[in-house]
Amino acid sequence: MRKKMVSYTQDTLPPITEARLDEMKAQAVRSIDTSDIPEMTDEQFKAAVKSRLHRPLKKQLTTNIDADVLEWLRSQGKGYHTRLNAILRDAMLRSLR
């Protein structure tokens, strides 16, 4: 038998009882037992790959680009910021080899 889903709004939330508050406090101080999780080795860290969901932190900056370079980037269609970033990343990675 499935239970009926209940929805609350800020106005219809039931009050928190003292018993529930004590239970929440007790849960907050419990720590997660990780003793059965093995430590990662250096080899595992070296073999690790970034998740396909990983997105590097972006920083906004103002810079001057030659007008013809900017026009060329824009002429390739939408996404010229992304394209510029890809070109710079490629140059960065080649220099790190």
Coordinates of N, CA, C and O in Angstrom, one line a residue:
M1 N 0.8 -1.2 0.0 CA 0.0 0.0 0.0 C 0.9 1.2 0.0 O 1.8 1.4 0.8
R2 N 0.6 2.1 -1.0 CA 1.5 3.3 -1.1 C 0.9 4.4 -0.2 O -0.3 4.6 -0.1
K3 N 1.8 5.2 0.5 CA 1.4 6.3 1.3 C 1.1 7.5 0.4 O 1.7 7.7 -0.6
K4 N 0.1 8.3 0.8 CA -0.2 9.5 0.1 C 0.9 10.5 0.3 O 1.3 10.7 1.4
M5 N 1.3 11.2 -0.8 CA 2.4 12.2 -0.6 C 1.7 13.4 0.0 O 0.6 13.8 -0.3
V6 N 2.5 14.0 1.0 CA 2.0 15.2 1.7 C 2.9 16.4 1.3 O 4.1 16.2 1.2
S7 N 2.3 17.5 1.0 CA 3.0 18.7 0.7 C 2.7 19.7 1.8 O 1.6 19.8 2.3
Y8 N 3.8 20.5 2.1 CA 3.6 21.6 3.1 C 4.1 22.9 2.4 O 4.9 22.9 1.5
T9 N 3.6 24.0 3.0 CA 4.1 25.3 2.6 C 4.7 25.8 3.9 O 4.5 25.2 5.0
Q10 N 5.3 27.0 3.8 CA 5.9 27.6 5.0 C 4.8 27.8 6.1 O 5.1 27.7 7.3
D11 N 3.6 28.1 5.6 CA 2.5 28.4 6.6 C 1.9 27.1 7.2 O 1.3 27.2 8.3
T12 N 2.0 26.0 6.5 CA 1.4 24.8 7.0 C 2.3 23.7 7.6 O 1.9 22.7 7.9
L13 N 3.6 24.1 7.7 CA 4.5 23.1 8.3 C 4.1 22.9 9.8 O 3.8 23.8 10.5
P14 N 4.2 21.6 10.2 CA 3.9 21.4 11.6 C 5.0 21.9 12.5 O 6.2 21.9 12.1
P15 N 4.7 22.2 13.7 CA 5.8 22.7 14.6 C 6.8 21.6 15.0 O 6.4 20.4 15.0
I16 N 8.0 21.9 15.2 CA 9.0 20.9 15.6 C 8.8 20.7 17.1 O 8.9 21.6 17.9
T17 N 8.6 19.4 17.4 CA 8.5 19.0 18.8 C 9.8 19.0 19.5 O 10.9 18.9 18.9
E18 N 9.8 19.0 20.8 CA 11.0 18.9 21.6 C 11.7 17.5 21.3 O 12.9 17.5 21.2
A19 N 10.9 16.5 21.2 CA 11.5 15.1 20.9 C 12.2 15.2 19.5 O 13.3 14.6 19.4
R20 N 11.6 15.8 18.5 CA 12.2 15.8 17.2 C 13.4 16.7 17.2 O 14.4 16.4 16.6
L21 N 13.4 17.8 18.0 CA 14.6 18.7 18.1 C 15.7 17.9 18.7 O 16.9 18.0 18.3
D22 N 15.4 17.1 19.8 CA 16.5 16.3 20.4 C 17.0 15.3 19.5 O 18.3 15.0 19.4
E23 N 16.2 14.7 18.7 CA 16.6 13.7 17.7 C 17.5 14.3 16.6 O 18.5 13.8 16.3
M24 N 17.1 15.5 16.2 CA 17.9 16.2 15.2 C 19.3 16.6 15.7 O 20.3 16.5 15.1
K25 N 19.3 17.0 17.0 CA 20.6 17.4 17.6 C 21.5 16.1 17.8 O 22.7 16.2 17.6
A26 N 20.9 15.0 18.1 CA 21.7 13.8 18.3 C 22.2 13.3 16.9 O 23.4 12.8 16.9
Q27 N 21.5 13.5 15.9 CA 22.0 13.1 14.5 C 23.1 14.0 14.1 O 24.0 13.6 13.4
A28 N 23.0 15.3 14.5 CA 24.1 16.2 14.1 C 25.4 15.9 14.7 O 26.4 16.2 14.0
V29 N 25.5 15.3 15.9 CA 26.8 15.1 16.5 C 27.3 13.7 16.1 O 28.5 13.4 16.4
R30 N 26.5 12.8 15.6 CA 27.0 11.5 15.1 C 27.9 11.7 14.0 O 27.7 12.5 13.1
S31 N 29.0 10.9 14.0 CA 29.9 11.0 12.8 C 29.7 9.7 12.0 O 29.3 8.7 12.5
I32 N 30.1 9.8 10.7 CA 29.9 8.7 9.8 C 31.2 7.8 10.0 O 32.3 8.3 10.0
D33 N 30.9 6.5 10.2 CA 32.0 5.6 10.4 C 32.6 5.2 9.0 O 32.0 4.6 8.2
T34 N 33.8 5.7 8.8 CA 34.5 5.4 7.5 C 35.6 4.4 7.7 O 36.5 4.2 6.8
S35 N 35.6 3.7 8.8 CA 36.7 2.7 9.1 C 36.8 1.6 8.1 O 37.8 1.0 8.0
D36 N 35.7 1.3 7.4 CA 35.7 0.2 6.5 C 36.0 0.6 5.1 O 36.1 -0.2 4.2
I37 N 36.4 1.9 4.9 CA 36.7 2.4 3.6 C 38.3 2.4 3.5 O 38.9 3.1 4.3
P38 N 38.9 1.7 2.5 CA 40.3 1.7 2.5 C 40.9 3.0 2.0 O 40.2 3.8 1.3
E39 N 42.1 3.4 2.5 CA 42.8 4.6 2.1 C 43.1 4.5 0.6 O 43.4 3.4 0.1
M40 N 43.1 5.6 -0.1 CA 43.5 5.6 -1.5 C 45.0 5.6 -1.6 O 45.7 6.3 -0.8
T41 N 45.6 4.9 -2.6 CA 47.0 4.9 -2.7 C 47.4 6.0 -3.7 O 46.6 6.6 -4.4
D42 N 48.7 6.3 -3.8 CA 49.2 7.3 -4.7 C 48.9 6.9 -6.1 O 48.6 7.8 -7.0
E43 N 49.0 5.6 -6.4 CA 48.8 5.1 -7.8 C 47.3 5.4 -8.2 O 47.0 5.7 -9.3
Q44 N 46.4 5.2 -7.2 CA 45.0 5.4 -7.5 C 44.7 6.9 -7.8 O 44.0 7.2 -8.7
F45 N 45.4 7.8 -7.0 CA 45.2 9.2 -7.3 C 45.8 9.6 -8.6 O 45.2 10.4 -9.3
K46 N 46.9 9.0 -9.0 CA 47.5 9.3 -10.3 C 46.6 8.9 -11.4 O 46.6 9.5 -12.5
A47 N 45.9 7.7 -11.2 CA 45.1 7.2 -12.3 C 43.7 7.8 -12.3 O 42.9 7.5 -13.2
A48 N 43.4 8.6 -11.3 CA 42.0 9.2 -11.3 C 41.8 10.2 -12.4 O 42.7 10.8 -13.0
V49 N 40.6 10.2 -12.9 CA 40.2 11.1 -13.9 C 39.0 12.0 -13.4 O 38.3 11.6 -12.5
K50 N 39.0 13.2 -14.0 CA 37.9 14.2 -13.6 C 36.6 13.7 -14.1 O 36.5 13.1 -15.2
S51 N 35.5 13.9 -13.3 CA 34.2 13.5 -13.8 C 33.8 14.3 -15.0 O 34.2 15.5 -15.2
R52 N 33.0 13.7 -15.8 CA 32.5 14.5 -17.0 C 31.6 15.6 -16.6 O 31.4 16.5 -17.4
L53 N 31.2 15.6 -15.4 CA 30.4 16.7 -14.8 C 31.2 17.9 -14.3 O 30.7 18.9 -13.9
H54 N 32.5 17.7 -14.1 CA 33.4 18.7 -13.6 C 33.5 19.9 -14.5 O 33.7 19.8 -15.7
R55 N 33.4 21.0 -13.9 CA 33.5 22.3 -14.6 C 34.5 23.2 -13.9 O 34.3 23.5 -12.7
P56 N 35.6 23.6 -14.6 CA 36.5 24.4 -13.9 C 35.9 25.7 -13.5 O 35.0 26.2 -14.1
L57 N 36.4 26.3 -12.4 CA 36.0 27.6 -11.9 C 36.3 28.6 -13.0 O 37.4 28.7 -13.6
K58 N 35.3 29.5 -13.3 CA 35.5 30.5 -14.3 C 35.8 31.8 -13.6 O 35.2 32.1 -12.5
K59 N 36.6 32.7 -14.2 CA 36.9 34.0 -13.7 C 36.6 35.0 -14.8 O 37.0 34.8 -15.9
Q60 N 36.0 36.1 -14.5 CA 35.7 37.1 -15.5 C 36.9 38.0 -15.5 O 37.5 38.4 -14.5
L61 N 37.3 38.5 -16.7 CA 38.3 39.4 -16.9 C 38.0 40.3 -18.1 O 37.2 40.0 -18.9
T62 N 38.7 41.5 -18.1 CA 38.6 42.4 -19.2 C 40.0 42.4 -19.8 O 41.0 42.6 -19.2
T63 N 40.0 42.2 -21.1 CA 41.3 42.2 -21.9 C 41.1 42.8 -23.2 O 39.9 43.0 -23.7
N64 N 42.1 43.2 -23.9 CA 42.1 43.7 -25.2 C 42.5 42.7 -26.2 O 43.6 42.1 -26.0
I65 N 41.7 42.4 -27.2 CA 42.0 41.5 -28.3 C 42.0 42.2 -29.6 O 41.2 43.1 -29.8
D66 N 42.9 41.9 -30.5 CA 43.0 42.6 -31.8 C 41.6 42.4 -32.5 O 41.0 41.3 -32.4
A67 N 41.2 43.5 -33.1 CA 39.8 43.5 -33.7 C 39.6 42.4 -34.7 O 38.6 41.7 -34.8
D68 N 40.7 42.1 -35.5 CA 40.5 41.0 -36.5 C 40.4 39.7 -35.9 O 39.7 38.8 -36.4
V69 N 41.1 39.4 -34.8 CA 41.0 38.2 -34.1 C 39.6 38.0 -33.5 O 38.9 37.0 -33.6
L70 N 39.1 39.1 -32.9 CA 37.7 39.0 -32.3 C 36.7 38.8 -33.4 O 35.8 38.0 -33.3
E71 N 36.9 39.5 -34.6 CA 35.9 39.3 -35.7 C 35.9 37.9 -36.2 O 34.9 37.3 -36.5
W72 N 37.1 37.3 -36.3 CA 37.3 35.9 -36.7 C 36.5 35.0 -35.7 O 35.8 34.1 -36.2
L73 N 36.7 35.2 -34.4 CA 36.1 34.3 -33.4 C 34.6 34.4 -33.6 O 33.8 33.4 -33.6
R74 N 34.1 35.7 -33.7 CA 32.6 35.9 -33.8 C 32.1 35.3 -35.1 O 30.9 34.9 -35.2
S75 N 32.9 35.3 -36.2 CA 32.4 34.9 -37.5 C 32.1 33.4 -37.5 O 31.5 32.8 -38.4
Q76 N 32.7 32.7 -36.5 CA 32.5 31.2 -36.4 C 31.2 30.8 -35.9 O 30.8 29.6 -35.8
G77 N 30.4 31.8 -35.4 CA 29.1 31.5 -34.9 C 29.0 31.7 -33.4 O 30.0 32.2 -32.8
K78 N 27.9 31.4 -32.8 CA 27.7 31.5 -31.4 C 28.7 30.8 -30.6 O 29.2 29.8 -31.0
G79 N 29.0 31.3 -29.4 CA 29.9 30.6 -28.5 C 31.4 31.0 -28.7 O 32.3 30.2 -28.4
Y80 N 31.6 32.3 -29.1 CA 33.0 32.7 -29.3 C 33.8 32.7 -28.0 O 35.0 32.5 -28.0
H81 N 33.1 33.0 -26.9 CA 33.8 33.0 -25.6 C 34.3 31.6 -25.3 O 35.5 31.4 -24.9
T82 N 33.5 30.6 -25.5 CA 33.8 29.2 -25.3 C 35.0 28.8 -26.2 O 35.9 28.1 -25.8
R83 N 34.9 29.2 -27.5 CA 35.9 28.9 -28.4 C 37.2 29.5 -28.1 O 38.3 28.9 -28.1
L84 N 37.2 30.7 -27.6 CA 38.4 31.4 -27.2 C 39.0 30.7 -26.0 O 40.3 30.4 -26.0
N85 N 38.2 30.3 -25.1 CA 38.7 29.5 -23.9 C 39.3 28.2 -24.3 O 40.4 27.8 -23.8
A86 N 38.7 27.5 -25.3 CA 39.2 26.2 -25.8 C 40.6 26.4 -26.5 O 41.5 25.6 -26.3
I87 N 40.7 27.5 -27.3 CA 42.0 27.8 -27.9 C 43.1 28.0 -26.9 O 44.2 27.5 -27.0
L88 N 42.8 28.8 -25.9 CA 43.7 29.1 -24.8 C 44.1 27.9 -24.0 O 45.2 27.6 -23.7
R89 N 43.1 27.0 -23.7 CA 43.3 25.8 -23.0 C 44.3 24.9 -23.8 O 45.2 24.3 -23.2
D90 N 44.0 24.8 -25.1 CA 44.9 23.9 -25.9 C 46.3 24.4 -25.9 O 47.2 23.6 -25.7
A91 N 46.5 25.7 -26.0 CA 47.8 26.3 -25.9 C 48.5 26.0 -24.6 O 49.7 25.7 -24.5
M92 N 47.7 26.2 -23.5 CA 48.2 25.9 -22.1 C 48.7 24.4 -22.0 O 49.8 24.2 -21.5
L93 N 47.8 23.5 -22.4 CA 48.1 22.1 -22.3 C 49.4 21.7 -23.1 O 50.2 20.9 -22.7
R94 N 49.5 22.3 -24.3 CA 50.7 22.0 -25.2 C 51.9 22.5 -24.5 O 53.0 21.9 -24.6
S95 N 51.8 23.6 -23.8 CA 53.0 24.2 -23.1 C 53.4 23.4 -21.9 O 54.6 23.4 -21.5
L96 N 52.5 22.6 -21.4 CA 52.8 21.8 -20.1 C 53.4 20.5 -20.4 O 53.8 19.8 -19.5
R97 N 53.4 20.1 -21.7 CA 54.0 18.8 -22.1 C 55.5 18.7 -22.0 O 56.2 19.6 -22.1

